[in-house]
Structure formats: structure tokens, C-alpha cells
């Protein structure tokens, strides 16, 4: 049997545009937890934005930066962590997050995601080719990884505030009845 985890934090994962940052901020506010966004930490450390990192150093270098941050997150307490959309595709990253956090994956259909992100231009993976097709392909590839989260929540037809309430509910349940990895 696996030892019960010590759930001190909440990690929000899921595809771009599922509302991880807005929901994460609301959850952190309610719990009086700190809020941390892995992309923001990477940008601050690199001194450039995500698009520049992809352009100048390539995606593998970006994934290395993500991995480094995930390793440091184990020392966090009372923190809501919003992770970049591709971070949990690396099973080591997901396993590491599960050591200290309830990992909640936010979900939406490709069409909903497209509606939410189409007026934004800071995501390098959606800049090439047909963005809706890219979203469909990436979601299909990543679906099996996202489904490894402790909790999967649909954000369809729900406001960030409603999704935040669901996250809080799941966190309270998990804290009273700790689950195995
Ligand atoms: C990515 C998602 C982005 C960011 C980078 C790569 C991905 O984060 O990490 O552009 O691979 O899905 P958000 O999910 O916060 O947009």
C-alpha cells in the first residue's frame, strides 16, 4: 500500500485556456494561500517571455526549465500552483507534484479552448498552422496524461468562480481523507 500523501498545496494543470491562472488566483484568495504560476517564474528567471524562450532556445530548453521548477516546488506550503499546459506530459513532473499537492486538471473542449484563446498571442504552440487543429491534436495527445491528475474538472459552461468552488470542495475532501498516489 502507498503511504498517504501530505497534501499541502493545490496544483492546477490542464490545457492552455482552461482557466488555470484565473481559477488558481480565486482559490488562493479563498484559502489565503500563495499563488504561483510556473510560466511566470520561468519568465522572471530567464528575463524573457515564453515566446522568446521557444524562439531563441527551443521547446526542449523550456521543458528543462519547467522540470527544474517542479523539483523546487516540493518545499512549498499553502500554495496554489498553476502549471503550464504541457508540464504534466512528463510523468516525473506529475509524480513530483502529487507528492505534496492535490493535482486538479481543468478540462474544456477544443472549440471552447479556441474561443477563449483566439484573441491572445502569447502562446508559441498556437502560432503555427491551423490553431484549432493544433488544439485538437495536442488535446488528443495529452488527454491520457491529463487524466492521471487526482481530480478532473470540466470548465465548460462554468465561470472561473464556479470552478474555483469545485476545486475548494475537492481540496477539503482530499485533506480530510488523504488519497494514495
Ligand atoms: C504550453 C502552455 C503554456 C506555456 C507554453 C507551453 C503548452 O502555458 O507553458 O506556452 O505546452 O501547453 P498555459 O497553459 O498557462 O497557457
Coordinates of N, CA, C and O and ligand atoms in Angstrom, one line a residue:
X1 N 0.8 -1.2 0.0 CA 0.0 0.0 0.0 C 0.9 1.3 0.0 O 1.9 1.3 0.6
X2 N 0.4 2.3 -0.7 CA 1.2 3.5 -0.8 C 0.9 4.4 0.5 O -0.2 4.4 0.9
X3 N 2.0 5.0 1.0 CA 1.8 5.9 2.1 C 0.9 7.1 1.7 O 0.9 7.5 0.6
X4 N 0.0 7.5 2.7 CA -0.8 8.7 2.4 C 0.1 9.9 2.1 O 1.1 10.1 2.7
X5 N -0.4 10.7 1.1 CA 0.4 11.9 0.8 C 0.2 13.0 1.8 O -0.9 13.0 2.4
X6 N 1.1 13.9 1.8 CA 0.9 15.1 2.7 C 0.4 16.2 1.7 O 1.2 16.7 0.9
X7 N -0.8 16.5 1.7 CA -1.4 17.5 0.7 C -1.3 18.9 1.3 O -2.2 19.3 2.1
X8 N -0.3 19.6 0.9 CA -0.1 21.0 1.5 C -0.5 22.0 0.4 O -0.7 23.2 0.8
X9 N -0.5 21.6 -0.8 CA -0.7 22.6 -1.9 C -1.8 22.1 -2.9 O -2.2 20.9 -2.8
X10 N -2.1 23.0 -3.8 CA -3.0 22.6 -4.9 C -2.3 22.9 -6.2 O -1.7 24.0 -6.4
X11 N -2.2 21.9 -7.1 CA -1.6 22.2 -8.4 C -2.7 22.1 -9.5 O -3.4 21.1 -9.6
X12 N -2.8 23.2 -10.3 CA -3.8 23.2 -11.4 C -3.1 22.9 -12.7 O -2.2 23.7 -13.1
X13 N -3.5 21.8 -13.3 CA -2.9 21.6 -14.7 C -4.0 21.5 -15.7 O -5.2 21.7 -15.3
X14 N -3.7 21.3 -16.9 CA -4.7 21.3 -18.0 C -4.2 22.1 -19.2 O -3.3 22.9 -19.1
X15 N -5.0 22.0 -20.2 CA -4.6 22.7 -21.5 C -4.7 24.2 -21.3 O -5.3 24.8 -20.5
X16 N -3.9 24.9 -22.3 CA -4.0 26.3 -22.3 C -5.4 26.8 -22.5 O -6.2 26.1 -23.1
X17 N -5.8 27.9 -21.8 CA -7.1 28.4 -21.9 C -8.2 27.7 -21.1 O -9.4 28.0 -21.2
X18 N -7.8 26.8 -20.2 CA -8.8 26.2 -19.4 C -9.0 27.0 -18.1 O -9.9 26.6 -17.3
X19 N -8.3 28.1 -17.9 CA -8.6 29.0 -16.8 C -7.7 28.7 -15.6 O -8.1 29.1 -14.5
X20 N -6.6 28.0 -15.7 CA -5.8 27.7 -14.5 C -5.4 28.9 -13.7 O -5.5 28.9 -12.5
X21 N -4.9 29.9 -14.4 CA -4.5 31.1 -13.6 C -5.6 31.9 -12.9 O -5.5 32.2 -11.8
X22 N -6.7 32.1 -13.7 CA -7.8 32.8 -13.0 C -8.4 32.0 -11.9 O -8.7 32.5 -10.8
X23 N -8.6 30.7 -12.1 CA -9.2 29.9 -11.1 C -8.2 29.8 -9.9 O -8.6 29.9 -8.7
X24 N -6.9 29.6 -10.2 CA -5.9 29.5 -9.2 C -5.9 30.7 -8.3 O -5.8 30.5 -7.1
X25 N -6.0 31.9 -8.9 CA -5.9 33.1 -8.1 C -7.1 33.1 -7.1 O -7.0 33.5 -6.0
X26 N -8.3 32.7 -7.6 CA -9.5 32.8 -6.8 C -9.4 31.8 -5.6 O -9.8 32.1 -4.5
X27 N -8.9 30.6 -6.0 CA -8.8 29.5 -4.9 C -7.7 30.0 -3.9 O -8.0 29.9 -2.7
X28 N -6.6 30.6 -4.3 CA -5.6 31.0 -3.4 C -6.2 32.1 -2.5 O -5.9 32.1 -1.2
X29 N -7.0 33.0 -3.0 CA -7.6 34.1 -2.3 C -8.5 33.5 -1.2 O -8.4 33.9 0.0
X30 N -9.3 32.6 -1.5 CA -10.2 31.9 -0.6 C -9.5 31.2 0.6 O -9.9 31.3 1.7
X31 N -8.4 30.5 0.2 CA -7.7 29.7 1.2 C -6.6 30.6 2.0 O -6.0 30.0 2.9
X32 N -6.4 31.8 1.5 CA -5.3 32.6 1.9 C -4.0 31.8 1.7 O -3.1 31.8 2.6
X33 N -3.9 31.2 0.5 CA -2.7 30.6 0.1 C -1.9 31.5 -0.8 O -2.5 32.5 -1.4
X34 N -0.6 31.3 -1.0 CA 0.1 32.0 -2.0 C -0.3 31.5 -3.4 O -0.8 30.3 -3.5
X35 N 0.0 32.3 -4.4 CA -0.3 31.8 -5.8 C 1.0 31.8 -6.6 O 1.7 32.8 -6.6
X36 N 1.2 30.8 -7.3 CA 2.5 30.7 -8.1 C 2.1 30.1 -9.5 O 1.4 29.2 -9.6
X37 N 2.7 30.8 -10.5 CA 2.4 30.3 -11.9 C 3.8 29.9 -12.5 O 4.7 30.7 -12.5
X38 N 3.9 28.7 -12.9 CA 5.3 28.2 -13.4 C 5.8 29.0 -14.6 O 7.0 29.3 -14.7
X39 N 4.9 29.4 -15.5 CA 5.3 30.3 -16.6 C 5.9 31.6 -16.2 O 6.9 32.1 -16.7
X40 N 5.2 32.2 -15.2 CA 5.7 33.5 -14.6 C 7.1 33.3 -14.0 O 8.0 34.2 -14.2
X41 N 7.3 32.3 -13.3 CA 8.6 32.0 -12.6 C 9.7 31.9 -13.7 O 10.7 32.5 -13.7
X42 N 9.3 31.1 -14.7 CA 10.3 30.9 -15.8 C 10.6 32.2 -16.5 O 11.8 32.5 -16.8
X43 N 9.6 33.0 -16.8 CA 9.9 34.3 -17.5 C 10.8 35.2 -16.6 O 11.7 35.8 -17.2
X44 N 10.5 35.2 -15.3 CA 11.3 36.1 -14.5 C 12.7 35.6 -14.4 O 13.6 36.4 -14.5
X45 N 12.9 34.3 -14.3 CA 14.3 33.8 -14.3 C 15.0 34.0 -15.6 O 16.2 34.3 -15.6
X46 N 14.3 33.8 -16.7 CA 15.0 33.9 -18.0 C 15.2 35.3 -18.4 O 16.0 35.6 -19.3
X47 N 14.4 36.2 -17.8 CA 14.4 37.6 -18.3 C 13.8 37.8 -19.6 O 14.1 38.8 -20.3
X48 N 13.0 36.8 -20.1 CA 12.3 37.0 -21.4 C 11.0 36.2 -21.3 O 10.8 35.4 -20.4
X49 N 10.1 36.5 -22.3 CA 8.8 35.8 -22.2 C 8.9 34.4 -22.9 O 9.9 34.1 -23.5
X50 N 7.8 33.7 -22.7 CA 7.8 32.3 -23.1 C 8.0 32.2 -24.6 O 8.8 31.3 -25.1
X51 N 7.4 33.1 -25.4 CA 7.6 33.0 -26.9 C 9.1 33.2 -27.2 O 9.6 32.5 -28.1
X52 N 9.8 34.1 -26.5 CA 11.2 34.4 -26.8 C 12.0 33.1 -26.4 O 12.9 32.7 -27.1
X53 N 11.6 32.5 -25.3 CA 12.4 31.3 -24.9 C 12.2 30.2 -26.0 O 13.2 29.6 -26.4
X54 N 11.0 30.0 -26.5 CA 10.8 29.0 -27.5 C 11.6 29.3 -28.8 O 12.2 28.5 -29.4
X55 N 11.6 30.6 -29.2 CA 12.2 31.0 -30.4 C 13.8 30.9 -30.3 O 14.4 30.4 -31.2
X56 N 14.3 31.4 -29.2 CA 15.7 31.5 -29.0 C 16.4 30.2 -28.5 O 17.5 29.9 -28.9
X57 N 15.7 29.5 -27.6 CA 16.3 28.3 -27.0 C 15.7 27.0 -27.4 O 16.2 26.0 -27.2
X58 N 14.4 27.1 -27.9 CA 13.7 25.9 -28.4 C 12.9 25.3 -27.2 O 13.1 25.6 -26.1
X59 N 11.9 24.5 -27.6 CA 11.0 23.9 -26.6 C 11.7 23.0 -25.6 O 11.4 23.1 -24.4
X60 N 12.7 22.2 -26.0 CA 13.3 21.3 -25.0 C 13.9 22.1 -23.9 O 13.9 21.7 -22.7
X61 N 14.5 23.3 -24.2 CA 15.1 24.1 -23.2 C 14.0 24.6 -22.2 O 14.2 24.6 -21.0
X62 N 12.9 25.0 -22.8 CA 11.8 25.4 -22.0 C 11.3 24.3 -21.0 O 11.0 24.5 -19.8
X63 N 11.2 23.1 -21.6 CA 10.8 21.9 -20.7 C 11.8 21.6 -19.6 O 11.4 21.2 -18.5
X64 N 13.1 21.9 -19.9 CA 14.1 21.7 -18.8 C 13.9 22.7 -17.7 O 14.0 22.4 -16.5
X65 N 13.5 23.9 -18.1 CA 13.3 25.0 -17.1 C 12.1 24.6 -16.2 O 12.1 24.8 -15.0
X66 N 11.0 24.1 -16.9 CA 9.8 23.6 -16.2 C 10.2 22.5 -15.2 O 9.8 22.6 -14.0
X67 N 11.0 21.6 -15.6 CA 11.3 20.5 -14.8 C 12.1 20.9 -13.5 O 11.9 20.4 -12.4
X68 N 13.0 21.9 -13.7 CA 13.8 22.4 -12.6 C 12.9 23.0 -11.6 O 13.0 22.9 -10.4
X69 N 11.9 23.8 -12.0 CA 10.9 24.4 -11.1 C 10.1 23.4 -10.4 O 9.9 23.5 -9.2
X70 N 9.7 22.4 -11.1 CA 8.8 21.4 -10.4 C 9.6 20.8 -9.2 O 9.0 20.5 -8.2
X71 N 10.9 20.5 -9.4 CA 11.7 19.9 -8.3 C 11.7 20.8 -7.1 O 11.7 20.4 -6.0
X72 N 11.7 22.1 -7.3 CA 11.8 23.1 -6.2 C 10.4 23.2 -5.5 O 10.4 23.7 -4.4
X73 N 9.3 22.9 -6.2 CA 8.0 23.1 -5.6 C 7.7 22.2 -4.4 O 6.8 22.6 -3.6
X74 N 8.5 21.1 -4.2 CA 8.3 20.3 -3.1 C 8.5 21.0 -1.7 O 7.9 20.5 -0.7
X75 N 9.2 22.1 -1.7 CA 9.4 22.8 -0.5 C 8.3 23.8 -0.2 O 8.3 24.5 0.8
X76 N 7.3 23.9 -1.1 CA 6.2 24.9 -0.9 C 5.2 24.4 0.1 O 5.0 23.2 0.2
X77 N 4.6 25.4 0.7 CA 3.5 25.1 1.6 C 2.4 26.1 1.4 O 2.7 27.2 1.0
X78 N 1.1 25.7 1.5 CA 0.0 26.6 1.4 C 0.1 27.4 0.1 O 0.1 28.7 0.1
X79 N 0.3 26.7 -1.0 CA 0.5 27.4 -2.3 C -0.5 26.8 -3.3 O -0.6 25.6 -3.4
X80 N -1.1 27.7 -4.1 CA -1.8 27.2 -5.3 C -0.9 27.4 -6.5 O -0.4 28.5 -6.7
X81 N -0.6 26.3 -7.2 CA 0.4 26.3 -8.3 C -0.4 26.1 -9.6 O -1.0 25.1 -9.8
X82 N -0.2 27.1 -10.5 CA -0.8 26.9 -11.8 C 0.4 26.5 -12.7 O 1.4 27.2 -12.8
X83 N 0.3 25.3 -13.4 CA 1.4 24.9 -14.2 C 1.1 25.0 -15.7 O 0.0 24.9 -16.1
X84 N 2.1 25.2 -16.5 CA 2.0 25.4 -17.9 C 1.3 24.1 -18.5 O 1.4 23.0 -18.0
X85 N 0.6 24.3 -19.6 CA -0.2 23.3 -20.2 C 0.5 22.0 -20.6 O -0.2 20.9 -20.6
X86 N 1.8 22.0 -20.8 CA 2.5 20.8 -21.3 C 3.3 20.2 -20.1 O 3.9 19.1 -20.3
X87 N 3.2 20.8 -19.0 CA 4.1 20.3 -17.9 C 3.9 18.9 -17.4 O 4.8 18.1 -17.2
X88 N 2.6 18.5 -17.3 CA 2.3 17.2 -16.7 C 2.4 16.0 -17.8 O 2.2 14.9 -17.5
X89 N 2.8 16.4 -19.0 CA 3.0 15.4 -20.0 C 4.3 14.6 -19.7 O 4.5 13.5 -20.1
X90 N 5.1 15.2 -18.8 CA 6.3 14.5 -18.3 C 5.8 13.8 -17.0 O 5.6 14.4 -16.0
X91 N 5.8 12.4 -17.0 CA 5.2 11.7 -15.9 C 6.0 12.0 -14.6 O 5.5 12.0 -13.5
X92 N 7.3 12.3 -14.7 CA 8.1 12.6 -13.5 C 7.6 13.9 -12.9 O 7.6 14.0 -11.6
X93 N 7.2 14.9 -13.7 CA 6.7 16.1 -13.2 C 5.4 15.9 -12.4 O 5.2 16.4 -11.3
X94 N 4.5 15.1 -13.0 CA 3.2 14.8 -12.4 C 3.4 14.1 -11.0 O 2.8 14.4 -10.0
X95 N 4.3 13.1 -11.1 CA 4.5 12.3 -9.8 C 5.1 13.2 -8.7 O 4.7 13.1 -7.6
X96 N 6.0 14.1 -9.1 CA 6.6 15.0 -8.2 C 5.5 16.0 -7.6 O 5.5 16.2 -6.4
X97 N 4.6 16.5 -8.4 CA 3.6 17.4 -7.9 C 2.7 16.6 -6.9 O 2.2 17.1 -5.9
X98 N 2.4 15.4 -7.2 CA 1.5 14.6 -6.4 C 2.0 14.3 -5.0 O 1.3 13.9 -4.1
X99 N 3.3 14.5 -4.9 CA 3.9 14.2 -3.5 C 3.4 15.2 -2.5 O 3.4 15.0 -1.3
X100 N 3.1 16.4 -3.0 CA 2.8 17.5 -2.0 C 1.5 18.2 -2.3 O 1.0 19.1 -1.5
X101 N 0.9 18.0 -3.5 CA -0.3 18.8 -3.9 C -1.4 17.9 -4.4 O -1.2 16.8 -4.9
X102 N -2.6 18.4 -4.2 CA -3.7 17.8 -4.9 C -3.7 18.3 -6.3 O -3.7 19.5 -6.6
X103 N -3.5 17.4 -7.3 CA -3.4 17.8 -8.7 C -4.8 17.8 -9.3 O -5.4 16.7 -9.5
X104 N -5.2 19.0 -9.7 CA -6.5 19.1 -10.3 C -6.3 19.5 -11.8 O -5.6 20.5 -12.1
X105 N -6.9 18.7 -12.7 CA -6.8 19.1 -14.1 C -8.1 19.8 -14.6 O -9.2 19.3 -14.4
X106 N -8.0 20.9 -15.2 CA -9.1 21.7 -15.7 C -9.3 21.3 -17.2 O -8.3 21.2 -17.9
X107 N -10.5 21.0 -17.6 CA -10.8 20.4 -18.9 C -11.7 21.3 -19.6 O -12.6 22.0 -19.1
X108 N -11.6 21.4 -21.0 CA -12.6 22.0 -21.8 C -12.4 21.4 -23.2 O -11.4 20.8 -23.6
X109 N -13.5 21.6 -24.0 CA -13.4 21.0 -25.4 C -12.5 21.9 -26.3 O -12.3 23.1 -26.0
X110 N -12.0 21.4 -27.4 CA -11.1 22.2 -28.3 C -11.8 23.5 -28.7 O -11.2 24.5 -28.8
X111 N -13.1 23.4 -29.0 CA -13.9 24.6 -29.5 C -13.9 25.6 -28.4 O -13.8 26.8 -28.7
X112 N -14.2 25.2 -27.2 CA -14.3 26.2 -26.1 C -12.9 26.8 -25.9 O -12.7 28.0 -25.7
X113 N -11.9 26.0 -25.9 CA -10.5 26.5 -25.7 C -10.2 27.5 -26.8 O -9.7 28.6 -26.5
X114 N -10.5 27.2 -28.0 CA -10.2 28.1 -29.1 C -10.9 29.5 -28.9 O -10.3 30.5 -29.1
X115 N -12.2 29.4 -28.5 CA -12.9 30.7 -28.3 C -12.2 31.5 -27.2 O -12.2 32.7 -27.3
X116 N -11.7 30.8 -26.2 CA -11.0 31.5 -25.1 C -9.6 32.1 -25.4 O -9.2 33.1 -24.8
X117 N -8.9 31.4 -26.3 CA -7.5 31.9 -26.6 C -7.3 32.6 -27.9 O -6.2 33.2 -28.1
X118 N -8.4 32.7 -28.7 CA -8.1 33.2 -30.1 C -7.7 34.6 -30.2 O -7.0 35.0 -31.1
X119 N -8.0 35.4 -29.1 CA -7.6 36.8 -29.2 C -6.3 37.1 -28.4 O -5.9 38.2 -28.1
X120 N -5.6 36.0 -28.0 CA -4.4 36.1 -27.3 C -3.2 35.6 -28.2 O -3.5 34.8 -29.0
X121 N -2.1 36.2 -28.0 CA -1.0 35.8 -29.0 C 0.3 35.4 -28.3 O 1.4 35.5 -28.9
X122 N 0.2 35.0 -27.0 CA 1.5 34.8 -26.3 C 1.9 33.3 -26.2 O 2.8 32.9 -25.5
X123 N 1.1 32.4 -26.9 CA 1.4 31.0 -26.8 C 2.0 30.5 -28.1 O 1.3 30.3 -29.1
X124 N 3.3 30.2 -28.0 CA 4.0 29.8 -29.2 C 3.4 28.5 -29.9 O 3.4 28.5 -31.1
X125 N 2.9 27.6 -29.1 CA 2.4 26.4 -29.7 C 1.1 26.6 -30.6 O 0.7 25.7 -31.3
X126 N 0.5 27.8 -30.4 CA -0.8 28.0 -31.2 C -0.5 29.1 -32.3 O -1.5 29.6 -32.9
X127 N 0.7 29.4 -32.5 CA 1.0 30.4 -33.5 C 1.2 29.8 -34.9 O 1.0 30.6 -35.9
X128 N 1.5 28.6 -35.0 CA 1.8 28.0 -36.3 C 0.6 27.2 -36.9 O -0.2 26.7 -36.1
X129 N 0.4 27.2 -38.2 CA -0.7 26.4 -38.8 C -2.1 26.8 -38.4 O -2.4 27.9 -38.1
X130 N -2.9 25.8 -38.4 CA -4.4 26.0 -38.0 C -4.5 25.8 -36.5 O -4.4 24.7 -36.0
X131 N -4.7 26.9 -35.8 CA -4.7 26.7 -34.3 C -5.8 25.8 -33.8 O -5.5 25.0 -32.8
X132 N -7.0 25.8 -34.3 CA -8.0 24.8 -33.8 C -7.6 23.4 -34.0 O -7.7 22.5 -33.1
X133 N -7.0 23.1 -35.2 CA -6.4 21.8 -35.4 C -5.3 21.4 -34.4 O -5.2 20.3 -34.0
X134 N -4.4 22.4 -34.2 CA -3.3 22.2 -33.2 C -3.9 21.9 -31.8 O -3.4 21.0 -31.1
X135 N -4.9 22.6 -31.5 CA -5.6 22.3 -30.1 C -6.1 20.9 -30.1 O -5.9 20.2 -29.2
X136 N -6.8 20.5 -31.2 CA -7.4 19.2 -31.2 C -6.4 18.1 -31.1 O -6.5 17.2 -30.3
X137 N -5.3 18.3 -31.9 CA -4.2 17.3 -31.9 C -3.5 17.2 -30.5 O -3.4 16.1 -30.0
X138 N -3.2 18.4 -30.0 CA -2.5 18.4 -28.7 C -3.3 17.8 -27.6 O -2.9 17.1 -26.7
X139 N -4.6 18.2 -27.6 CA -5.5 17.7 -26.6 C -5.7 16.1 -26.6 O -5.7 15.5 -25.6
X140 N -5.7 15.6 -27.9 CA -5.8 14.2 -28.0 C -4.5 13.5 -27.5 O -4.6 12.5 -26.8
X141 N -3.4 14.1 -27.9 CA -2.1 13.5 -27.4 C -2.0 13.6 -25.9 O -1.5 12.7 -25.2
X142 N -2.4 14.7 -25.3 CA -2.2 14.9 -23.9 C -3.3 14.4 -23.0 O -3.1 14.3 -21.8
X143 N -4.5 14.1 -23.6 CA -5.6 13.6 -22.8 C -5.2 12.5 -21.8 O -5.5 12.6 -20.6
X144 N -4.5 11.4 -22.2 CA -4.1 10.4 -21.3 C -3.3 10.9 -20.1 O -3.4 10.3 -19.0
X145 N -2.5 11.9 -20.3 CA -1.6 12.4 -19.2 C -2.5 13.3 -18.3 O -2.4 13.2 -17.1
X146 N -3.4 14.1 -18.9 CA -4.2 14.9 -18.0 C -5.1 14.1 -17.1 O -5.4 14.4 -16.0
X147 N -5.5 12.9 -17.7 CA -6.4 12.1 -16.9 C -5.7 11.4 -15.7 O -6.4 10.7 -14.9
X148 N -4.4 11.5 -15.6 CA -3.7 11.0 -14.4 C -3.8 11.9 -13.2 O -3.2 11.6 -12.2
X149 N -4.4 13.1 -13.4 CA -4.5 14.0 -12.3 C -5.4 13.4 -11.2 O -6.1 12.4 -11.5
X150 N -5.3 13.9 -10.0 CA -6.2 13.4 -8.9 C -7.6 13.7 -9.2 O -8.5 12.9 -8.8
X151 N -7.9 14.8 -9.7 CA -9.3 15.3 -10.0 C -9.3 15.9 -11.4 O -8.4 16.7 -11.8
X152 N -10.4 15.6 -12.1 CA -10.6 16.1 -13.4 C -11.8 17.0 -13.4 O -12.9 16.5 -13.0
X153 N -11.8 18.3 -13.7 CA -12.9 19.1 -13.6 C -13.2 19.8 -15.0 O -12.4 20.4 -15.6
X154 N -14.5 19.7 -15.4 CA -14.9 20.4 -16.6 C -15.1 21.8 -16.4 O -15.7 22.2 -15.3
X155 N -14.6 22.7 -17.3 CA -14.8 24.1 -17.1 C -15.8 24.6 -18.1 O -16.1 25.8 -18.2
X156 N -16.4 23.7 -18.9 CA -17.5 24.0 -19.8 C -18.6 24.7 -19.1 O -19.1 24.1 -18.1
X157 N -19.2 25.8 -19.6 CA -20.4 26.4 -19.0 C -20.3 26.7 -17.6 O -21.3 26.8 -16.9
X158 N -19.0 26.9 -17.1 CA -18.9 27.3 -15.7 C -18.0 28.5 -15.6 O -17.0 28.5 -16.3
X159 N -18.3 29.4 -14.7 CA -17.4 30.6 -14.6 C -16.2 30.2 -13.8 O -16.2 29.2 -13.0
X160 N -15.1 31.0 -13.9 CA -13.9 30.7 -13.0 C -14.3 30.6 -11.5 O -13.8 29.7 -10.8
X161 N -15.3 31.4 -11.1 CA -15.7 31.4 -9.7 C -16.3 30.0 -9.3 O -16.1 29.4 -8.3
X162 N -17.2 29.5 -10.3 CA -17.8 28.2 -10.0 C -16.8 27.1 -10.0 O -16.8 26.2 -9.2
X163 N -15.8 27.2 -10.9 CA -14.8 26.1 -11.0 C -13.9 26.2 -9.7 O -13.6 25.2 -9.1
X164 N -13.6 27.4 -9.3 CA -12.9 27.6 -8.0 C -13.6 26.9 -6.8 O -12.9 26.3 -6.0
X165 N -14.9 27.1 -6.8 CA -15.7 26.4 -5.7 C -15.5 24.9 -5.7 O -15.4 24.2 -4.7
X166 N -15.5 24.3 -6.9 CA -15.3 22.9 -7.1 C -14.0 22.5 -6.6 O -13.8 21.4 -6.0
X167 N -13.0 23.3 -7.0 CA -11.6 22.9 -6.6 C -11.5 22.9 -5.0 O -10.9 22.0 -4.4
X168 N -12.1 24.0 -4.4 CA -12.0 24.1 -3.0 C -12.7 22.9 -2.3 O -12.2 22.3 -1.3
X169 N -13.8 22.5 -2.9 CA -14.6 21.3 -2.4 C -13.7 20.1 -2.4 O -13.6 19.3 -1.4
X170 N -13.1 19.9 -3.6 CA -12.2 18.7 -3.7 C -11.0 18.7 -2.8 O -10.6 17.7 -2.3
X171 N -10.5 19.9 -2.6 CA -9.3 20.0 -1.7 C -9.7 19.7 -0.2 O -9.0 19.0 0.5
X172 N -10.9 20.2 0.2 CA -11.4 19.9 1.5 C -11.6 18.4 1.7 O -11.2 17.8 2.7
X173 N -12.2 17.7 0.7 CA -12.4 16.3 0.8 C -11.0 15.6 0.9 O -10.8 14.7 1.7
X174 N -10.1 16.0 0.0 CA -8.8 15.3 0.0 C -8.0 15.5 1.3 O -7.3 14.6 1.7
X175 N -8.2 16.6 1.9 CA -7.4 16.9 3.2 C -8.0 16.0 4.3 O -7.3 15.6 5.2
X176 N -9.3 15.8 4.3 CA -9.9 15.0 5.4 C -9.7 13.5 5.1 O -9.6 12.7 6.1
X177 N -9.7 13.1 3.9 CA -9.5 11.7 3.6 C -8.3 11.6 2.6 O -8.6 11.4 1.4
X178 N -7.1 11.6 3.1 CA -6.0 11.6 2.1 C -6.0 10.4 1.2 O -6.3 9.3 1.6
X179 N -5.7 10.7 -0.1 CA -5.7 9.6 -1.0 C -4.3 9.1 -1.4 O -3.3 9.9 -1.1
X180 N -4.2 7.9 -1.9 CA -2.8 7.4 -2.2 C -2.4 8.1 -3.6 O -3.2 8.7 -4.2
X181 N -1.2 7.9 -4.0 CA -0.6 8.5 -5.2 C -1.5 8.1 -6.4 O -1.9 7.0 -6.5
Ligands
LIG1 C1 2.2 25.4 -23.1 C2 1.3 26.1 -22.3 C3 1.6 27.5 -21.8 C4 3.1 27.7 -21.7 C5 3.8 27.4 -23.0 C6 3.6 25.9 -23.4 C7 1.8 24.1 -23.5 O1 1.0 27.7 -20.6 O2 3.7 26.9 -20.7 O3 3.3 28.2 -24.0 O4 2.7 23.3 -23.9 O5 0.6 23.7 -23.5 P1 -0.5 27.9 -20.3 O6 -1.1 26.6 -20.3 O7 -0.6 28.6 -19.0 O8 -1.0 28.8 -21.4

